């Protein structure tokens, strides 16, 4: 036992003036020892594997200077919540490229109500808004007459904060509402790719429940939910044959509350919904996209608001942007829905 005015922690005497620190250490110690080693390791590991936000490729890109990567584009930041600032690139339609030369952010912001449709692009895991396949898609959409807002979620690119499912959803809603407040009567579409499809349907469902359904949703290479997607995830396939590992990984996702339930979300939506999937997608197999389409088609009252387009082999998971029919597919669907 220690002398009066002292306390003991694991056999070590601590002066009375440090008792508060001692209690904090004891609480942390109890918290750590109350969980198994796998509970400490696997949830953070799954966070890393799902978001991959630490992989900030392409490297040595100055995200503050988008003009070095893509024309008629401006970089700006919006505050999603205290401690979270989102980096965004706004690319105007190519038809306004000459007008955009030398213009500042205020001009770009005002251009959002010029009548050209707007896409809020929600990318997949890893890398950031300057990734080559993302820039290729943005350029295609810009050439097709769309404004594109390319968002880096919290913890991605130069955006601050730490990624969580709830956080990414809040980021998407923040950018969508910011855009709607400046677009007048111009429609705004949420476009999600891969992981971004889960972000898009989460955001769309929440906005629907608030009584403000989004103008349209495009899901590129979507999954049914993150648990199903994880089973097919290339980085995790090597662990699938190890005894108990798959169960442990899925349990870690549940503990971290990572679900991204596209298959549940689409049951509550009424917005025009276009699903795009490549026939040779090995990251999210086509059958999973078909399952999501069937769920949505069965749930929607207006069946004409749901459509799936399957692209022939050659584009895999990230390269639908190279399809010569992509732009027409999207424009035809949205034009019909917004007529």
Short mmCIF file of N, CA, C and O in Angstrom, two decimals, residues 118-122 172 176 187-193 196-208 212-220 222 262 265-276 292 296 300 304-308 329-330 333-334 337-338:
data_model
loop_
_atom_site.label_atom_id
_atom_site.label_comp_id
_atom_site.label_asym_id
_atom_site.label_seq_id
_atom_site.Cartn_x
_atom_site.Cartn_y
_atom_site.Cartn_z
N UNK A 118 -26.16 19.33 -63.40
CA UNK A 118 -25.03 19.26 -62.46
C UNK A 118 -24.91 17.85 -61.91
O UNK A 118 -25.92 17.23 -61.54
N UNK A 119 -23.68 17.37 -61.81
CA UNK A 119 -23.41 16.07 -61.19
C UNK A 119 -22.47 16.28 -60.00
O UNK A 119 -21.42 16.92 -60.12
N UNK A 120 -22.89 15.75 -58.86
CA UNK A 120 -22.01 15.67 -57.69
C UNK A 120 -21.40 14.28 -57.72
O UNK A 120 -22.09 13.27 -57.57
N UNK A 121 -20.09 14.22 -57.98
CA UNK A 121 -19.42 12.94 -58.19
C UNK A 121 -18.81 12.43 -56.88
O UNK A 121 -17.95 13.09 -56.28
N UNK A 122 -19.24 11.25 -56.47
CA UNK A 122 -18.80 10.61 -55.23
C UNK A 122 -17.95 9.40 -55.59
O UNK A 122 -18.46 8.37 -56.04
N UNK A 172 -21.63 13.98 -48.35
CA UNK A 172 -22.39 13.98 -49.60
C UNK A 172 -23.63 14.87 -49.49
O UNK A 172 -23.95 15.63 -50.41
N UNK A 176 -24.39 18.23 -51.69
CA UNK A 176 -25.62 18.25 -52.49
C UNK A 176 -26.47 19.47 -52.11
O UNK A 176 -26.94 20.21 -52.99
N UNK A 187 -31.33 20.89 -62.37
CA UNK A 187 -31.30 19.63 -61.62
C UNK A 187 -29.89 19.21 -61.21
O UNK A 187 -28.92 19.52 -61.91
N UNK A 188 -29.83 18.51 -60.09
CA UNK A 188 -28.55 18.04 -59.54
C UNK A 188 -28.64 16.53 -59.34
O UNK A 188 -29.57 16.03 -58.71
N UNK A 189 -27.67 15.83 -59.88
CA UNK A 189 -27.64 14.36 -59.81
C UNK A 189 -26.49 13.91 -58.92
O UNK A 189 -25.37 14.42 -59.00
N UNK A 190 -26.76 12.92 -58.06
CA UNK A 190 -25.70 12.26 -57.30
C UNK A 190 -25.17 11.09 -58.13
O UNK A 190 -25.94 10.21 -58.51
N UNK A 191 -23.87 11.08 -58.38
CA UNK A 191 -23.25 9.98 -59.13
C UNK A 191 -22.24 9.31 -58.21
O UNK A 191 -21.25 9.91 -57.81
N UNK A 192 -22.48 8.05 -57.88
CA UNK A 192 -21.56 7.31 -57.03
C UNK A 192 -20.89 6.19 -57.80
O UNK A 192 -21.52 5.51 -58.60
N UNK A 193 -19.60 6.01 -57.54
CA UNK A 193 -18.86 4.90 -58.15
C UNK A 193 -18.34 3.99 -57.05
O UNK A 193 -17.73 4.45 -56.09
N UNK A 196 -18.57 4.80 -53.53
CA UNK A 196 -19.41 6.00 -53.63
C UNK A 196 -20.87 5.70 -53.88
O UNK A 196 -21.73 6.54 -53.61
N UNK A 197 -21.20 4.49 -54.40
CA UNK A 197 -22.61 4.14 -54.58
C UNK A 197 -23.29 4.01 -53.22
O UNK A 197 -24.45 4.39 -53.06
N UNK A 198 -22.55 3.46 -52.24
CA UNK A 198 -23.10 3.36 -50.90
C UNK A 198 -23.29 4.71 -50.26
O UNK A 198 -24.27 4.96 -49.55
N UNK A 199 -22.35 5.61 -50.52
CA UNK A 199 -22.47 6.99 -50.02
C UNK A 199 -23.68 7.66 -50.67
O UNK A 199 -24.47 8.34 -50.00
N UNK A 200 -23.84 7.46 -51.98
CA UNK A 200 -24.92 8.11 -52.72
C UNK A 200 -26.30 7.65 -52.23
O UNK A 200 -27.20 8.47 -52.02
N UNK A 201 -26.49 6.34 -52.06
CA UNK A 201 -27.82 5.87 -51.63
C UNK A 201 -28.09 6.19 -50.17
O UNK A 201 -29.23 6.46 -49.80
N UNK A 202 -27.05 6.19 -49.34
CA UNK A 202 -27.23 6.64 -47.95
C UNK A 202 -27.74 8.08 -47.92
O UNK A 202 -28.69 8.41 -47.21
N UNK A 203 -27.06 8.94 -48.69
CA UNK A 203 -27.43 10.35 -48.72
C UNK A 203 -28.83 10.54 -49.31
O UNK A 203 -29.65 11.30 -48.79
N UNK A 204 -29.10 9.82 -50.40
CA UNK A 204 -30.40 9.95 -51.06
C UNK A 204 -31.53 9.49 -50.15
O UNK A 204 -32.60 10.11 -50.11
N UNK A 205 -31.30 8.42 -49.43
CA UNK A 205 -32.35 7.93 -48.52
C UNK A 205 -32.63 8.94 -47.41
O UNK A 205 -33.78 9.22 -47.07
N UNK A 206 -31.55 9.50 -46.85
CA UNK A 206 -31.75 10.48 -45.77
C UNK A 206 -32.48 11.71 -46.28
O UNK A 206 -33.38 12.24 -45.62
N UNK A 207 -32.11 12.18 -47.47
CA UNK A 207 -32.79 13.34 -48.05
C UNK A 207 -34.25 13.01 -48.38
O UNK A 207 -35.14 13.85 -48.22
N UNK A 208 -34.50 11.80 -48.84
CA UNK A 208 -35.87 11.36 -49.12
C UNK A 208 -36.70 11.40 -47.85
O UNK A 208 -37.85 11.86 -47.83
N UNK A 212 -37.04 15.71 -49.21
CA UNK A 212 -36.35 16.40 -50.31
C UNK A 212 -35.61 15.39 -51.18
O UNK A 212 -34.37 15.33 -51.16
N UNK A 213 -36.34 14.56 -51.94
CA UNK A 213 -35.66 13.56 -52.76
C UNK A 213 -34.71 14.20 -53.76
O UNK A 213 -34.98 15.28 -54.28
N UNK A 214 -33.59 13.53 -54.01
CA UNK A 214 -32.61 14.08 -54.95
C UNK A 214 -33.17 14.02 -56.36
O UNK A 214 -34.07 13.24 -56.67
N UNK A 215 -32.64 14.85 -57.24
CA UNK A 215 -33.17 14.96 -58.60
C UNK A 215 -32.90 13.71 -59.43
O UNK A 215 -33.70 13.38 -60.32
N UNK A 216 -31.80 13.02 -59.16
CA UNK A 216 -31.50 11.76 -59.86
C UNK A 216 -30.28 11.12 -59.20
O UNK A 216 -29.50 11.79 -58.52
N UNK A 217 -30.13 9.82 -59.45
CA UNK A 217 -29.01 9.06 -58.89
C UNK A 217 -28.44 8.18 -60.00
O UNK A 217 -29.18 7.47 -60.68
N UNK A 218 -27.12 8.21 -60.16
CA UNK A 218 -26.43 7.27 -61.04
C UNK A 218 -25.49 6.44 -60.18
O UNK A 218 -24.68 6.99 -59.43
N UNK A 219 -25.63 5.12 -60.28
CA UNK A 219 -24.78 4.20 -59.52
C UNK A 219 -23.91 3.43 -60.51
O UNK A 219 -24.41 2.66 -61.32
N UNK A 220 -22.61 3.66 -60.44
CA UNK A 220 -21.65 3.01 -61.33
C UNK A 220 -20.93 1.91 -60.57
O UNK A 220 -20.27 2.15 -59.58
N UNK A 222 -22.23 -0.68 -58.69
CA UNK A 222 -22.69 -0.74 -57.30
C UNK A 222 -22.70 -2.16 -56.74
O UNK A 222 -22.76 -3.14 -57.47
N UNK A 262 -26.91 -0.51 -49.85
CA UNK A 262 -27.60 -0.13 -51.09
C UNK A 262 -28.90 -0.90 -51.27
O UNK A 262 -29.91 -0.34 -51.70
N UNK A 265 -31.43 0.66 -48.97
CA UNK A 265 -31.70 2.07 -49.29
C UNK A 265 -32.62 2.24 -50.49
O UNK A 265 -33.51 3.09 -50.49
N UNK A 266 -32.39 1.44 -51.56
CA UNK A 266 -33.16 1.64 -52.79
C UNK A 266 -34.65 1.36 -52.59
O UNK A 266 -35.49 1.83 -53.37
N UNK A 267 -34.99 0.65 -51.52
CA UNK A 267 -36.41 0.35 -51.24
C UNK A 267 -37.17 1.60 -50.79
O UNK A 267 -38.39 1.61 -50.77
N UNK A 268 -36.43 2.63 -50.40
CA UNK A 268 -37.05 3.83 -49.85
C UNK A 268 -36.93 5.03 -50.78
O UNK A 268 -37.29 6.15 -50.41
N UNK A 269 -36.40 4.82 -51.98
CA UNK A 269 -36.16 5.93 -52.90
C UNK A 269 -37.26 6.08 -53.94
O UNK A 269 -37.93 5.11 -54.29
N UNK A 270 -37.42 7.31 -54.42
CA UNK A 270 -38.35 7.57 -55.53
C UNK A 270 -37.65 8.31 -56.67
O UNK A 270 -38.23 8.50 -57.73
N UNK A 271 -36.40 8.73 -56.46
CA UNK A 271 -35.66 9.49 -57.47
C UNK A 271 -35.33 8.62 -58.68
O UNK A 271 -35.15 7.40 -58.54
N UNK A 272 -35.23 9.21 -59.86
CA UNK A 272 -34.75 8.45 -61.03
C UNK A 272 -33.42 7.78 -60.71
O UNK A 272 -32.52 8.41 -60.15
N UNK A 273 -33.31 6.51 -61.03
CA UNK A 273 -32.14 5.71 -60.64
C UNK A 273 -31.59 4.95 -61.85
O UNK A 273 -32.29 4.12 -62.44
N UNK A 274 -30.35 5.26 -62.21
CA UNK A 274 -29.68 4.60 -63.33
C UNK A 274 -28.50 3.80 -62.78
O UNK A 274 -27.63 4.35 -62.10
N UNK A 275 -28.48 2.50 -63.08
CA UNK A 275 -27.39 1.62 -62.64
C UNK A 275 -26.54 1.24 -63.85
O UNK A 275 -27.05 0.78 -64.87
N UNK A 276 -25.23 1.46 -63.73
CA UNK A 276 -24.28 1.17 -64.79
C UNK A 276 -23.30 0.10 -64.31
O UNK A 276 -22.75 0.22 -63.21
N UNK A 292 -29.01 -5.79 -57.21
CA UNK A 292 -29.44 -4.48 -56.73
C UNK A 292 -30.53 -3.91 -57.64
O UNK A 292 -31.52 -3.34 -57.16
N UNK A 296 -34.34 -2.81 -56.56
CA UNK A 296 -34.87 -1.47 -56.81
C UNK A 296 -36.10 -1.52 -57.70
O UNK A 296 -37.12 -0.86 -57.42
N UNK A 300 -39.69 0.09 -56.54
CA UNK A 300 -40.18 1.36 -57.10
C UNK A 300 -41.61 1.22 -57.60
O UNK A 300 -41.94 0.27 -58.32
N UNK A 304 -40.55 2.95 -64.54
CA UNK A 304 -39.79 3.67 -65.57
C UNK A 304 -38.68 4.54 -64.98
O UNK A 304 -37.83 5.04 -65.72
N UNK A 305 -38.71 4.69 -63.67
CA UNK A 305 -37.69 5.52 -63.02
C UNK A 305 -36.42 4.72 -62.69
O UNK A 305 -35.45 5.29 -62.19
N UNK A 306 -36.45 3.41 -62.95
CA UNK A 306 -35.28 2.58 -62.66
C UNK A 306 -34.80 1.92 -63.94
O UNK A 306 -35.59 1.33 -64.68
N UNK A 307 -33.51 2.02 -64.20
CA UNK A 307 -32.95 1.41 -65.40
C UNK A 307 -31.55 0.89 -65.11
O UNK A 307 -30.80 1.48 -64.33
N UNK A 308 -31.21 -0.24 -65.74
CA UNK A 308 -29.84 -0.77 -65.65
C UNK A 308 -29.28 -0.92 -67.05
O UNK A 308 -29.96 -1.40 -67.95
N UNK A 329 -25.89 7.28 -72.97
CA UNK A 329 -26.72 6.50 -72.05
C UNK A 329 -27.21 7.38 -70.90
O UNK A 329 -28.40 7.37 -70.55
N UNK A 330 -26.29 8.12 -70.32
CA UNK A 330 -26.63 8.97 -69.16
C UNK A 330 -27.52 10.13 -69.59
O UNK A 330 -28.54 10.42 -68.95
N UNK A 333 -31.13 9.01 -70.44
CA UNK A 333 -31.92 8.66 -69.25
C UNK A 333 -32.33 9.91 -68.49
O UNK A 333 -33.52 10.08 -68.15
N UNK A 334 -31.39 10.80 -68.22
CA UNK A 334 -31.69 11.98 -67.43
C UNK A 334 -32.63 12.94 -68.17
O UNK A 334 -33.55 13.52 -67.57
N UNK A 337 -36.10 11.61 -67.80
CA UNK A 337 -36.62 11.75 -66.45
C UNK A 337 -36.90 13.20 -66.06
O UNK A 337 -37.82 13.48 -65.29
N UNK A 338 -36.11 14.11 -66.63
CA UNK A 338 -36.24 15.53 -66.26
C UNK A 338 -37.11 16.31 -67.23
O UNK A 338 -37.26 17.53 -67.10
#
